[in-house]
Coordinates of C-alpha atoms and ligand atoms in Angstrom, one line a residue:
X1343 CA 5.7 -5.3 -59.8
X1344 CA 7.7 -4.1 -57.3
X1345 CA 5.2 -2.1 -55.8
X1346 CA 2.8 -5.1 -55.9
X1347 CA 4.7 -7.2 -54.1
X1348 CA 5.3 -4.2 -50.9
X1349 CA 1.7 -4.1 -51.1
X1350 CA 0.9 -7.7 -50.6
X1351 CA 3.5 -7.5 -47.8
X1352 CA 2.0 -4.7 -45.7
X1353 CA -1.7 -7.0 -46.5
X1354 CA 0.0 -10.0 -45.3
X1355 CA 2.2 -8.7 -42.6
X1356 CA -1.1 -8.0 -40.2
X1357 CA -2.8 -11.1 -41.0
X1358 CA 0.8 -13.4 -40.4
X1359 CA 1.2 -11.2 -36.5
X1360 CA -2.2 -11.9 -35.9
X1361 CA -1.3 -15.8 -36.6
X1362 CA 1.2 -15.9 -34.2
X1363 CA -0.4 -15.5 -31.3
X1364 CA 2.8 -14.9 -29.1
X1365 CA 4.7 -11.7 -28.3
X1366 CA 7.8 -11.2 -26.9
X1367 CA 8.8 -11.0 -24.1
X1368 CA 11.2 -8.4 -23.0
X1369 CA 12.0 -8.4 -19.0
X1370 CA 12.5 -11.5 -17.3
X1371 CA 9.6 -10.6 -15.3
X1372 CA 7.2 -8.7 -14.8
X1373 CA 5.5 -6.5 -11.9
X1374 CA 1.7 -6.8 -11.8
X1375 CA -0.2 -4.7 -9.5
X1376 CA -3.8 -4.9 -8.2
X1377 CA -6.3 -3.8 -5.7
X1378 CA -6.5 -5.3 -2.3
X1379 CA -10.1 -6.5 -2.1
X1380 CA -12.4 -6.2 -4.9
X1381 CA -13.9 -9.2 -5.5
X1382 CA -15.0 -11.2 -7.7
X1383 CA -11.9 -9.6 -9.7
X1384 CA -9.7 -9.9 -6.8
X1385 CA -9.8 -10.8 -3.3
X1386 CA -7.9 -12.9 -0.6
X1387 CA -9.6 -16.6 0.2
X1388 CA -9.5 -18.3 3.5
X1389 CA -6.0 -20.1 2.7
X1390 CA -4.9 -16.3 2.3
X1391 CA -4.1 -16.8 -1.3
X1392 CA -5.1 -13.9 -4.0
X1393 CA -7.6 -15.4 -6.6
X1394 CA -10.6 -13.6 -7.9
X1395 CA -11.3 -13.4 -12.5
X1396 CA -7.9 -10.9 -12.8
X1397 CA -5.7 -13.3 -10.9
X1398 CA -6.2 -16.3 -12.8
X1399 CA -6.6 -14.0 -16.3
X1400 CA -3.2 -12.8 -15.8
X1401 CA -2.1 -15.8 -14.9
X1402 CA -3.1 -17.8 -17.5
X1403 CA -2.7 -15.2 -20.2
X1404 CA 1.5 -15.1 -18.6
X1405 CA 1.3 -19.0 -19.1
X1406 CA -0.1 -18.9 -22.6
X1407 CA 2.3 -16.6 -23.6
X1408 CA 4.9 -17.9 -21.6
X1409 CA 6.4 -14.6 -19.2
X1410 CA 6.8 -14.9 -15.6
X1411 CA 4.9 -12.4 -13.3
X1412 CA 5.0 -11.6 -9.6
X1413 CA 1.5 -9.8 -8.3
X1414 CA 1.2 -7.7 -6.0
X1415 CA -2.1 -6.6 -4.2
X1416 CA -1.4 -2.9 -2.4
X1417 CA -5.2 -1.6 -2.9
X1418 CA -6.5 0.2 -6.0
X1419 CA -4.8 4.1 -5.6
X1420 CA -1.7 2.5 -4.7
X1421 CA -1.3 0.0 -7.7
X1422 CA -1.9 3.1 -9.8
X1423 CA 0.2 5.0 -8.0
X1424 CA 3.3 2.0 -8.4
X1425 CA 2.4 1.9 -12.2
X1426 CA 2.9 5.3 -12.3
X1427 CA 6.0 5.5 -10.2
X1428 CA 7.3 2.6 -12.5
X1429 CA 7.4 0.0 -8.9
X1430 CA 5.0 -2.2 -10.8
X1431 CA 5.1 -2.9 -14.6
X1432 CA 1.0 -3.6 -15.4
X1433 CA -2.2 -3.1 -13.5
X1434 CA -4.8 -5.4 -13.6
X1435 CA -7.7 -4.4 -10.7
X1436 CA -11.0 -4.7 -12.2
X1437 CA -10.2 -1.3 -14.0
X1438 CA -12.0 1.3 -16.2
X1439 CA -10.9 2.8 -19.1
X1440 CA -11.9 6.7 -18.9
X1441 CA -11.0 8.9 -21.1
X1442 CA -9.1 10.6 -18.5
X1443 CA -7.1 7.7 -17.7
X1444 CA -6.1 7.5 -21.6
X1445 CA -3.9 10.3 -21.1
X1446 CA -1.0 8.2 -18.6
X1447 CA -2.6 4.8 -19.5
X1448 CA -2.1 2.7 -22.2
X1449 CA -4.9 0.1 -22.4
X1450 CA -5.3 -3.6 -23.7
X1451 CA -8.4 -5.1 -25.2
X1452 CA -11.4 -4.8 -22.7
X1453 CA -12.3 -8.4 -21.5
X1454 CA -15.4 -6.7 -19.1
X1455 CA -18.1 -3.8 -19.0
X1456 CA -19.0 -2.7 -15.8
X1457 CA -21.0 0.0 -14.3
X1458 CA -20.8 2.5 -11.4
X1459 CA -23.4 1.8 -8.8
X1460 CA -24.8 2.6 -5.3
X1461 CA -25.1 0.2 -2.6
X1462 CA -26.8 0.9 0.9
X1463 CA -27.9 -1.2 3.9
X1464 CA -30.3 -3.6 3.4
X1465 CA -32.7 -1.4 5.8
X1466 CA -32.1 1.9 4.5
X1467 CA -34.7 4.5 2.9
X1468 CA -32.4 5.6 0.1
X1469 CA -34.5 5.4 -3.2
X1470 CA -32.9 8.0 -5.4
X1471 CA -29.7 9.9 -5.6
X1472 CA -31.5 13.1 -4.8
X1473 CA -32.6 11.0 -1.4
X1474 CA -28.4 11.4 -0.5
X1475 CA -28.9 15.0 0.3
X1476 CA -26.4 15.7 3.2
X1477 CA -25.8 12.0 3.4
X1478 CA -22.6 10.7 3.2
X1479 CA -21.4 8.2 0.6
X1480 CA -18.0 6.5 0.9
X1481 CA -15.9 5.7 -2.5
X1482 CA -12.8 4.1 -3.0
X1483 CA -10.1 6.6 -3.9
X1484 CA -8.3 7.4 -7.4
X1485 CA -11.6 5.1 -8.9
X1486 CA -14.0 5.6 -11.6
X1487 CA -16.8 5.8 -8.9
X1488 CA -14.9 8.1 -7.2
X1489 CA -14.7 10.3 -10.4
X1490 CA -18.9 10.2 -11.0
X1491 CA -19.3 10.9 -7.6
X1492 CA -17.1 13.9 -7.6
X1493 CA -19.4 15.1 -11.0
X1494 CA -22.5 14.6 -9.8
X1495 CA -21.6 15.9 -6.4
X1496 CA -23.0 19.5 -6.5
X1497 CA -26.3 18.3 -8.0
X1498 CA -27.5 15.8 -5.3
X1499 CA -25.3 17.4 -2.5
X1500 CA -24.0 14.6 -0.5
X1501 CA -20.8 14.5 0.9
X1502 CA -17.9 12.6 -0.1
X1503 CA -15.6 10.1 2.5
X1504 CA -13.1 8.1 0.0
X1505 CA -11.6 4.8 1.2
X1506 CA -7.9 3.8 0.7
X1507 CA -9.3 -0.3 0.3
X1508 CA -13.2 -1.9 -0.3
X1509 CA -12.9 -3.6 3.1
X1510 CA -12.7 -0.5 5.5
X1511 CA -14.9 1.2 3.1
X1512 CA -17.9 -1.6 3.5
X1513 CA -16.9 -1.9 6.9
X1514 CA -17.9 1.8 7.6
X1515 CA -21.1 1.0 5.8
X1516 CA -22.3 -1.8 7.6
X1517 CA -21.0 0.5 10.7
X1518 CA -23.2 3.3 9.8
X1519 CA -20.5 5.6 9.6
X1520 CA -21.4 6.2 6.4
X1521 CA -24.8 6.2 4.3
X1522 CA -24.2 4.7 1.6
X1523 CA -21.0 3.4 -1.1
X1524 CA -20.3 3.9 -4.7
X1525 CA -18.7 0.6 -6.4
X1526 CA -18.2 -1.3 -9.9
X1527 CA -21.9 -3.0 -9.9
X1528 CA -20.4 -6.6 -10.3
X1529 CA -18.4 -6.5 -7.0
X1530 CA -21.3 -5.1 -5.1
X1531 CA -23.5 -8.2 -6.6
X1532 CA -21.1 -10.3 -5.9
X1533 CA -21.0 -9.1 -1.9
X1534 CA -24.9 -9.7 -2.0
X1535 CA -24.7 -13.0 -3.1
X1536 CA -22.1 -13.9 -0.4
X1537 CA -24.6 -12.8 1.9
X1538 CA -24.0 -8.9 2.7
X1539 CA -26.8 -7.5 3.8
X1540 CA -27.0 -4.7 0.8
X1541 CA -29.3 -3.6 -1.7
X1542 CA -28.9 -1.5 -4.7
X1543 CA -32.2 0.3 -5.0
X1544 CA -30.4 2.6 -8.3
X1545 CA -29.7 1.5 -11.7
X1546 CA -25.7 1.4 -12.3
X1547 CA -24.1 4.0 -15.0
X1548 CA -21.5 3.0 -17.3
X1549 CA -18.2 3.4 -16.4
X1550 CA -16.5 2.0 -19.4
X1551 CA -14.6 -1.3 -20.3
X1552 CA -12.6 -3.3 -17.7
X1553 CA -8.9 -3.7 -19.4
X1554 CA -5.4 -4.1 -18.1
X1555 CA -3.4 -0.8 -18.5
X1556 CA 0.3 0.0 -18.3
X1557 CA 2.0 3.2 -17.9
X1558 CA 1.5 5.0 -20.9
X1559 CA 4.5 4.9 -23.2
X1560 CA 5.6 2.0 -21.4
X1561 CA 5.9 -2.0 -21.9
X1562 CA 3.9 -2.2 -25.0
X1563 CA 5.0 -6.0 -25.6
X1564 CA 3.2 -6.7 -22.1
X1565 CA -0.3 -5.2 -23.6
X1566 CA 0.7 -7.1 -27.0
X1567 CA 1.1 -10.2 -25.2
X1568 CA -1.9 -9.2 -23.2
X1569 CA -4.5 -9.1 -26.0
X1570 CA -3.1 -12.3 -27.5
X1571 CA -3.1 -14.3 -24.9
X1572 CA -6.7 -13.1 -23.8
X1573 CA -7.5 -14.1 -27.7
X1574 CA -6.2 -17.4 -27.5
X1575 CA -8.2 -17.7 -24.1
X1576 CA -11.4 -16.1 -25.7
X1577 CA -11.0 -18.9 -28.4
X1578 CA -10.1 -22.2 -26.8
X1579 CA -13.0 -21.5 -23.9
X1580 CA -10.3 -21.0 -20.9
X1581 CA -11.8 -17.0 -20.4
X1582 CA -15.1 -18.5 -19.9
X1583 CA -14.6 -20.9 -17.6
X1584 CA -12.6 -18.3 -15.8
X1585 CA -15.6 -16.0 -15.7
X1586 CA -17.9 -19.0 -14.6
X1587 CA -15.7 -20.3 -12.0
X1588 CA -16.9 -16.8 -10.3
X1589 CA -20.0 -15.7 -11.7
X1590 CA -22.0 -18.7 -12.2
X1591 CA -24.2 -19.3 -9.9
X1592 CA -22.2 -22.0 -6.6
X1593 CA -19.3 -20.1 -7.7
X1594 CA -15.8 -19.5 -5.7
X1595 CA -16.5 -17.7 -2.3
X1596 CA -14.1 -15.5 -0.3
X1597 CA -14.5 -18.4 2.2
X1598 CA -13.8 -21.8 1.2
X1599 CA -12.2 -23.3 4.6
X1600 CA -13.7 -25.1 6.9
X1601 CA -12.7 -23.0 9.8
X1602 CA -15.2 -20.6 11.3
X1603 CA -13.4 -17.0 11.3
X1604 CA -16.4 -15.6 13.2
X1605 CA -14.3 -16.4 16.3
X1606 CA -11.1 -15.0 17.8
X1607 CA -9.6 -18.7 18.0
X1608 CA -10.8 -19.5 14.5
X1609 CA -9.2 -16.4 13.5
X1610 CA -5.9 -16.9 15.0
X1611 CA -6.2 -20.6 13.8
X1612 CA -7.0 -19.8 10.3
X1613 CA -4.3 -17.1 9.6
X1614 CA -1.6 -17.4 11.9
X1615 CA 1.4 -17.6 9.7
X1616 CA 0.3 -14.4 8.0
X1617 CA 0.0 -12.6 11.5
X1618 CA 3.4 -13.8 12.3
X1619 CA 4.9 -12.9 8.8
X1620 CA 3.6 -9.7 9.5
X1621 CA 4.9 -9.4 12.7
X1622 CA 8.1 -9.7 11.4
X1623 CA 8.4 -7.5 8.7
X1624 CA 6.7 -4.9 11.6
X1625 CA 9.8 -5.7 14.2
X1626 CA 12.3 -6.0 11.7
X1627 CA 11.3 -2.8 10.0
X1628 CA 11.4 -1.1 13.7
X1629 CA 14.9 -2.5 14.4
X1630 CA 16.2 -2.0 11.5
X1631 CA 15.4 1.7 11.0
X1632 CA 15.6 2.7 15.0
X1633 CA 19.6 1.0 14.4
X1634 CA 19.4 3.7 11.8
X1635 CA 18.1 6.2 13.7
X1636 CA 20.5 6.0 17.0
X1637 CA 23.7 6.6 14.4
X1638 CA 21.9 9.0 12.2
X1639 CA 20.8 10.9 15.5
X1640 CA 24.0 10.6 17.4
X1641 CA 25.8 12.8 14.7
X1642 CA 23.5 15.4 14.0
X1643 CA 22.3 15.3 17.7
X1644 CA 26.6 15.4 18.3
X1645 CA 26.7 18.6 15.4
X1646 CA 23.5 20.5 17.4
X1647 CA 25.8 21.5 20.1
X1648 CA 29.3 21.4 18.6
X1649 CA 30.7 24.7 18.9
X1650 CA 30.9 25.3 14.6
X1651 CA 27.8 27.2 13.2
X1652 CA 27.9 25.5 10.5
X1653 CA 26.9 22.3 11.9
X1654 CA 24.4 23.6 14.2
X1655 CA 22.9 25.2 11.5
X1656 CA 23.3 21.7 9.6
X1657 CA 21.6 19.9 12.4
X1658 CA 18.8 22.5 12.8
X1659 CA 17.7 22.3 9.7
X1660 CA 17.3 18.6 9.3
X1661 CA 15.4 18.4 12.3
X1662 CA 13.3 21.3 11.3
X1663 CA 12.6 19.9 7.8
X1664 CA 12.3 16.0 8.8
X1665 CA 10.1 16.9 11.9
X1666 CA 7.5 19.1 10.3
X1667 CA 6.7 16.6 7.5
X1668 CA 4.5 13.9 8.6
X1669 CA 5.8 10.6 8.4
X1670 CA 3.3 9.1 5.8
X1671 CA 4.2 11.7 3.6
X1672 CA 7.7 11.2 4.1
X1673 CA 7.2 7.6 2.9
X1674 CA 4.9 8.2 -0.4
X1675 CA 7.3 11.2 -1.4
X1676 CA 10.1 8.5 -1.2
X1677 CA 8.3 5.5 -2.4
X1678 CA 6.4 7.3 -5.1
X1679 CA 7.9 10.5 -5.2
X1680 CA 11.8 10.9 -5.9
X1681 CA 11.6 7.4 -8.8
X1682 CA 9.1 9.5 -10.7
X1683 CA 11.6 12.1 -10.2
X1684 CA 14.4 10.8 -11.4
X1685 CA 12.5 9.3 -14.3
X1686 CA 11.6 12.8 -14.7
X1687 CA 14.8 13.2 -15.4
X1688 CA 16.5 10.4 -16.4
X1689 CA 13.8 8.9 -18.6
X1690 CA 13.9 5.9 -16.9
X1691 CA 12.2 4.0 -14.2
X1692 CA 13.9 3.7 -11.0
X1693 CA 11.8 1.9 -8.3
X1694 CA 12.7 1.2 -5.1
X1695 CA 11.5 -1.2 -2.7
X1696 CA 8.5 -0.7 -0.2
X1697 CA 10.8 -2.2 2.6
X1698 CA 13.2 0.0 2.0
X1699 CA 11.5 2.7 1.3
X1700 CA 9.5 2.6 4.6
X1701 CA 13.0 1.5 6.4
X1702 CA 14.3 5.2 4.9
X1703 CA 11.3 7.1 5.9
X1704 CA 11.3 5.5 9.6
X1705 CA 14.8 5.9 9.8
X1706 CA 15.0 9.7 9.0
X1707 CA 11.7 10.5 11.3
X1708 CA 13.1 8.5 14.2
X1709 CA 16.8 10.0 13.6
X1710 CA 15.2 13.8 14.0
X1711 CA 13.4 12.9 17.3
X1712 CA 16.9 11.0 18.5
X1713 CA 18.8 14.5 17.5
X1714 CA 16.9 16.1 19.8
X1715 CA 17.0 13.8 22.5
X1716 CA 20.3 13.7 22.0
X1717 CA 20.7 17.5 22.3
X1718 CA 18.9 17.6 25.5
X1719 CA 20.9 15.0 27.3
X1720 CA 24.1 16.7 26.6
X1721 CA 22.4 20.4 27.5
X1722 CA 21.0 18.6 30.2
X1723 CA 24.7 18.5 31.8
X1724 CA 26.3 22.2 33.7
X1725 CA 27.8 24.5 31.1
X1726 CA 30.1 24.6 33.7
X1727 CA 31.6 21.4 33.0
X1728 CA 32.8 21.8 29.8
X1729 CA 34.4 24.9 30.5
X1730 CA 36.3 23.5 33.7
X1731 CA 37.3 20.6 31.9
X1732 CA 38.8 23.3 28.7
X1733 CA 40.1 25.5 31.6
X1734 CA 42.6 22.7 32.5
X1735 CA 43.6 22.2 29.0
X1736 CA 41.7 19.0 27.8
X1737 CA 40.6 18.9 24.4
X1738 CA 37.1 19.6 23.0
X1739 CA 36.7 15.8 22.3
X1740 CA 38.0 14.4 25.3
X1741 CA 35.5 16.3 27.7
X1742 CA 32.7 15.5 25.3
X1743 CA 33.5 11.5 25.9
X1744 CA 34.9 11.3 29.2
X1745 CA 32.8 14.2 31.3
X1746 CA 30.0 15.2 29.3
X1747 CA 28.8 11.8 27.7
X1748 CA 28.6 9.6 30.4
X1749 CA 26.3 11.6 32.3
X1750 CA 24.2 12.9 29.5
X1751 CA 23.7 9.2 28.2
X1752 CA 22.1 8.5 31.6
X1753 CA 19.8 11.3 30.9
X1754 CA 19.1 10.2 27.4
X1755 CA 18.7 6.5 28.1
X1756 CA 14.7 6.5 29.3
X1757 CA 14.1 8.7 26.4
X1758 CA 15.8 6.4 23.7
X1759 CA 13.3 3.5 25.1
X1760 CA 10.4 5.9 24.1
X1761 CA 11.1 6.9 21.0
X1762 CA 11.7 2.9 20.0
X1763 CA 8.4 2.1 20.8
X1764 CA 7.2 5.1 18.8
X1765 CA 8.9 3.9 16.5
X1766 CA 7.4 0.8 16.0
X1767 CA 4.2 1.6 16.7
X1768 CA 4.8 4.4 13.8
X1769 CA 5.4 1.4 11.5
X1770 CA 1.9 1.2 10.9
X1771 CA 1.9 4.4 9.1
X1772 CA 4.2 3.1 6.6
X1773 CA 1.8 0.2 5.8
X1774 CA 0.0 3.6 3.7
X1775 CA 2.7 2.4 0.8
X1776 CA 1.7 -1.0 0.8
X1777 CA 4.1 -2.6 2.9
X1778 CA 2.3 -5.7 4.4
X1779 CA 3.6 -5.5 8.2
X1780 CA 1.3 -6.5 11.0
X1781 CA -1.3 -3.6 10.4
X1782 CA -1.7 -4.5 6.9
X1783 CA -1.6 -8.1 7.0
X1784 CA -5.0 -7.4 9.5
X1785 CA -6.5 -5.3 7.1
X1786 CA -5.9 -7.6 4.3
X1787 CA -7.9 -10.6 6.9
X1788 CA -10.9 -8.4 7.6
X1789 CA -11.2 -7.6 3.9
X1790 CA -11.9 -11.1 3.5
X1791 CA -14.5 -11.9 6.4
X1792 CA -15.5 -8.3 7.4
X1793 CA -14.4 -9.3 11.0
X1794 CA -13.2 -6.1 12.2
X1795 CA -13.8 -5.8 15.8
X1796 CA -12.5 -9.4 17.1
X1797 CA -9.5 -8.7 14.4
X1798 CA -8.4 -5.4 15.5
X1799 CA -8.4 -6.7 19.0
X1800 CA -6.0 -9.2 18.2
X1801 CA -4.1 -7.4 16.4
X1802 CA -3.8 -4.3 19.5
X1803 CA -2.8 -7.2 21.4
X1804 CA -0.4 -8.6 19.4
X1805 CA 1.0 -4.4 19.5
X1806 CA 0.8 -4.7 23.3
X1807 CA 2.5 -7.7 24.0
X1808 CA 5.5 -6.7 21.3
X1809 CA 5.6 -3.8 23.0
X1810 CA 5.4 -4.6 26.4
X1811 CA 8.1 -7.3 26.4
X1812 CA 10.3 -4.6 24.5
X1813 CA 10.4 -2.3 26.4
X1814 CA 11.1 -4.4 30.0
X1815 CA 14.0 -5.7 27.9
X1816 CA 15.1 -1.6 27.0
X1817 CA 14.4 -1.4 30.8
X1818 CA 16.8 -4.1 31.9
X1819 CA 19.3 -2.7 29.5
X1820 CA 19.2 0.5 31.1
X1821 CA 19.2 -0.6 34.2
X1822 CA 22.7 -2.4 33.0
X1823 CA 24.1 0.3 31.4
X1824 CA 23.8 3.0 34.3
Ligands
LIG1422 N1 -13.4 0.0 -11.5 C1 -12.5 0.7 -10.6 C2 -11.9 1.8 -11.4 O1 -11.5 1.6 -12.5 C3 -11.4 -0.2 -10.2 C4 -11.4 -0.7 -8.7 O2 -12.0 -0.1 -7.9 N2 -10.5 -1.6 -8.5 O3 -11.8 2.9 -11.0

């Protein structure tokens, strides 16, 4: 009897969770990351607002089963990359699942199929994959064209260039910097029929189903609540009107204001408070981390010529280290690098935020520079002072601030000017983490209306202006302070 009952239990137990179409939720929300521009699955429109079939999935699969979500849009490699750093929670990017990917993935139900295919200019000769001997064909990076590429690679003999986003990578197309790209099949459609002047002349290969993934081992309520809430959609018709709303024919465009972006004013008019919000995380991010910088640079600068080995040694060496790693580096081995670390370690995720990640990273590349100029000012002033000064019996620290500082500040002052705008003009590197400063917020623009050259030149504008009007103000300053 007894047994008869446990059986019915474990018969009924699938078929009751099944019937409940919620799961629960377990943060109070939750991280989702995607690429930048890979549309129809995700892509900015003209009001600058993310949309695309993933956005409004995940959107209204979180509504149906009732968690909150904040999405973020870094670019393909580095959503992967937060997932797997644990900065974001889920990924949802138009994204395969390989076989290699099942290995630090876990998947949800597919809710796509796409295939790998190659796209070239409308005017190209290409026919046939073995027609890409010793041309070049661009790819975005960490993808599942990327990967078939990579295979096939040695048979047709092209080369490889990868891309960090779609945009710069179709921009190089259409440039002719490159021959031809390798991209899911439906996004390079769905460029066509917005008007890009491409044609793919070879039948896609699978790739595999498109399904949201999350770190393997990780969040497995959020792929529960995944599948049921794409069930519930799949059943009461919402998935399919999501699917139409981009695929139908007269579907959503990447461009549905009125403004025309194919001019600078148009440009400026059209996305204006993004440029600005950019330009403030830029400047912020450069005051904040040069503030940084001076003190951090002062005291190792102050220790590179104290008269203790030990901190001269101290200061050599974290000038040594921080100035031979390049900057970009610096940020993706803190952004990315030390929380899989300490997860590593700790067995649990410990992100940290792009701001202040990129904030750190400045911070400690600027301080290095600031050590040294540091160093030279005070070098900079006769040996002989210093021992005069001791000669009469004044102490160590008194010469340093009343003889040796004043004068070697002069010396330094042109110099600290310098490295600030470095410094901010360095801030563009850190945009490789997905910080949306100036640079980024540009890139994100063109990936939506493919208007590189009149965007770029606002944006070096914007850079020279900022700059400019910075450093007369430094120049004032100094002028004050001598
Ligand atoms: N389909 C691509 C992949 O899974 C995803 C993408 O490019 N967003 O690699």
């Amino acid at each position: 009897m007894k047994k008869k009952i446990l059986a019915c239990l474990l018969i009924l137990f699938p078929i009751f969770s099944l019937g409940i179409a919620k799961a629960d939720t377990v943060k109070s929300k939750y991280i989702i990351a995607s690429d930048s521009s890979f549309a129809p699955f995700v892509f900015q429109n003209s009001n600058n607002e993310y949309t695309g079939i993933d956005m409004d999935l995940i959107k209204a699969i979180a509504k149906d089963q009732g968690f909150e979500i904040e999405i973020t849009n870094p670019g393909f490699d580095a959503a992967i990359s937060a997932v797997q750093a644990g900065q974001a929670d889920g990924i949802i990017a138009g994204m395969s699942v390989t076989d290699a990917r099942k290995a630090t993935f876990d998947f949800s139900d597919s809710y796509y199929t796409a295939n790998t295919i190659l796209g070239v200019k409308e005017s190209s000769t290409i026919a046939s994959y073995e027609d890409l001997k010793d041309k070049t064909v661009g790819v975005k990076n960490g993808t599942a064209s990327q990967t078939f590429l990579t295979e096939n690679q040695s048979k047709y003999g092209y080369k490889i260039k990868t891309f960090s986003d779609g945009s710069s990578m179709y921009d190089s197309l259409n440039t002719g910097a490159i021959d031809a790209v390798m991209d899911d099949e439906p996004v390079l459609k769905y460029s066509i029929s917005q008007g890009q002047k491409l044609k793919t002349p070879i039948a896609g290969t699978p790739i595999g189903e498109t399904a949201f993934a999350v770190k393997k081992g990780t969040n497995p309520e959020l792929i529960q609540m995944f599948n049921k809430g794409l069930a519930n959609l799949k059943a009461n018709g919402e998935f399919q009107k999501i699917l139409d709303k981009y695929l139908a024919s007269g579907a959503a465009t990447t461009s549905t204001s009125t403004v025309d972006e194919t001019t600078i004013w148009g440009l400026l008019q059209n996305n204006y408070k993004q440029l600005l919000s950019g330009l403030g995380i830029t400047l912020a991010l450069a005051l904040i981390s040069f503030a940084i910088a001076i003190v951090i640079g002062i005291i190792f600068g102050m220790f590179s010529v104290s008269p203790y080995k030990s901190l001269r040694l101290i200061s050599e060496i974290f000038v040594d280290v921080i100035r031979g790693i390049p900057l970009m580096i610096l940020a993706a081995f803190i952004f990315w690098g030390i929380p899989n670390f300490i997860e590593s370690i700790t067995g649990h995720q410990s992100p940290i935020n792009d701001f202040v990640a990129g904030t750190i990273a400045l911070s400690l590349n600027a301080a290095a520079y600031i050590a040294e100029i540091v160093r030279g000012g005070i070098q900079a002033v006769p040996v002989g002072q210093m021992e005069a000064s001791r000669s009469l019996g004044i102490s160590y620290g008194k010469t340093m601030r009343k003889i040796i500082l004043p004068q070697a500040t002069k010396l330094m002052l042109p110099n600290f000017v310098n490295q600030f705008v470095i410094a901010l003009k360095d801030t563009t590197i850190v945009s490789a983490i997905g910080l949306v400063e100036l640079f980024q917020t540009g890139k994100i623009i063109i990936a939506r209306n493919y208007q590189s050259f009149k965007m770029y030149a606002i944006l070096a504008i914007f850079y020279l202006v900022i700059i400019t009007l910075l450093t007369r103000l430094a120049k004032r300053l100094e002028k004050r302070i001598r």
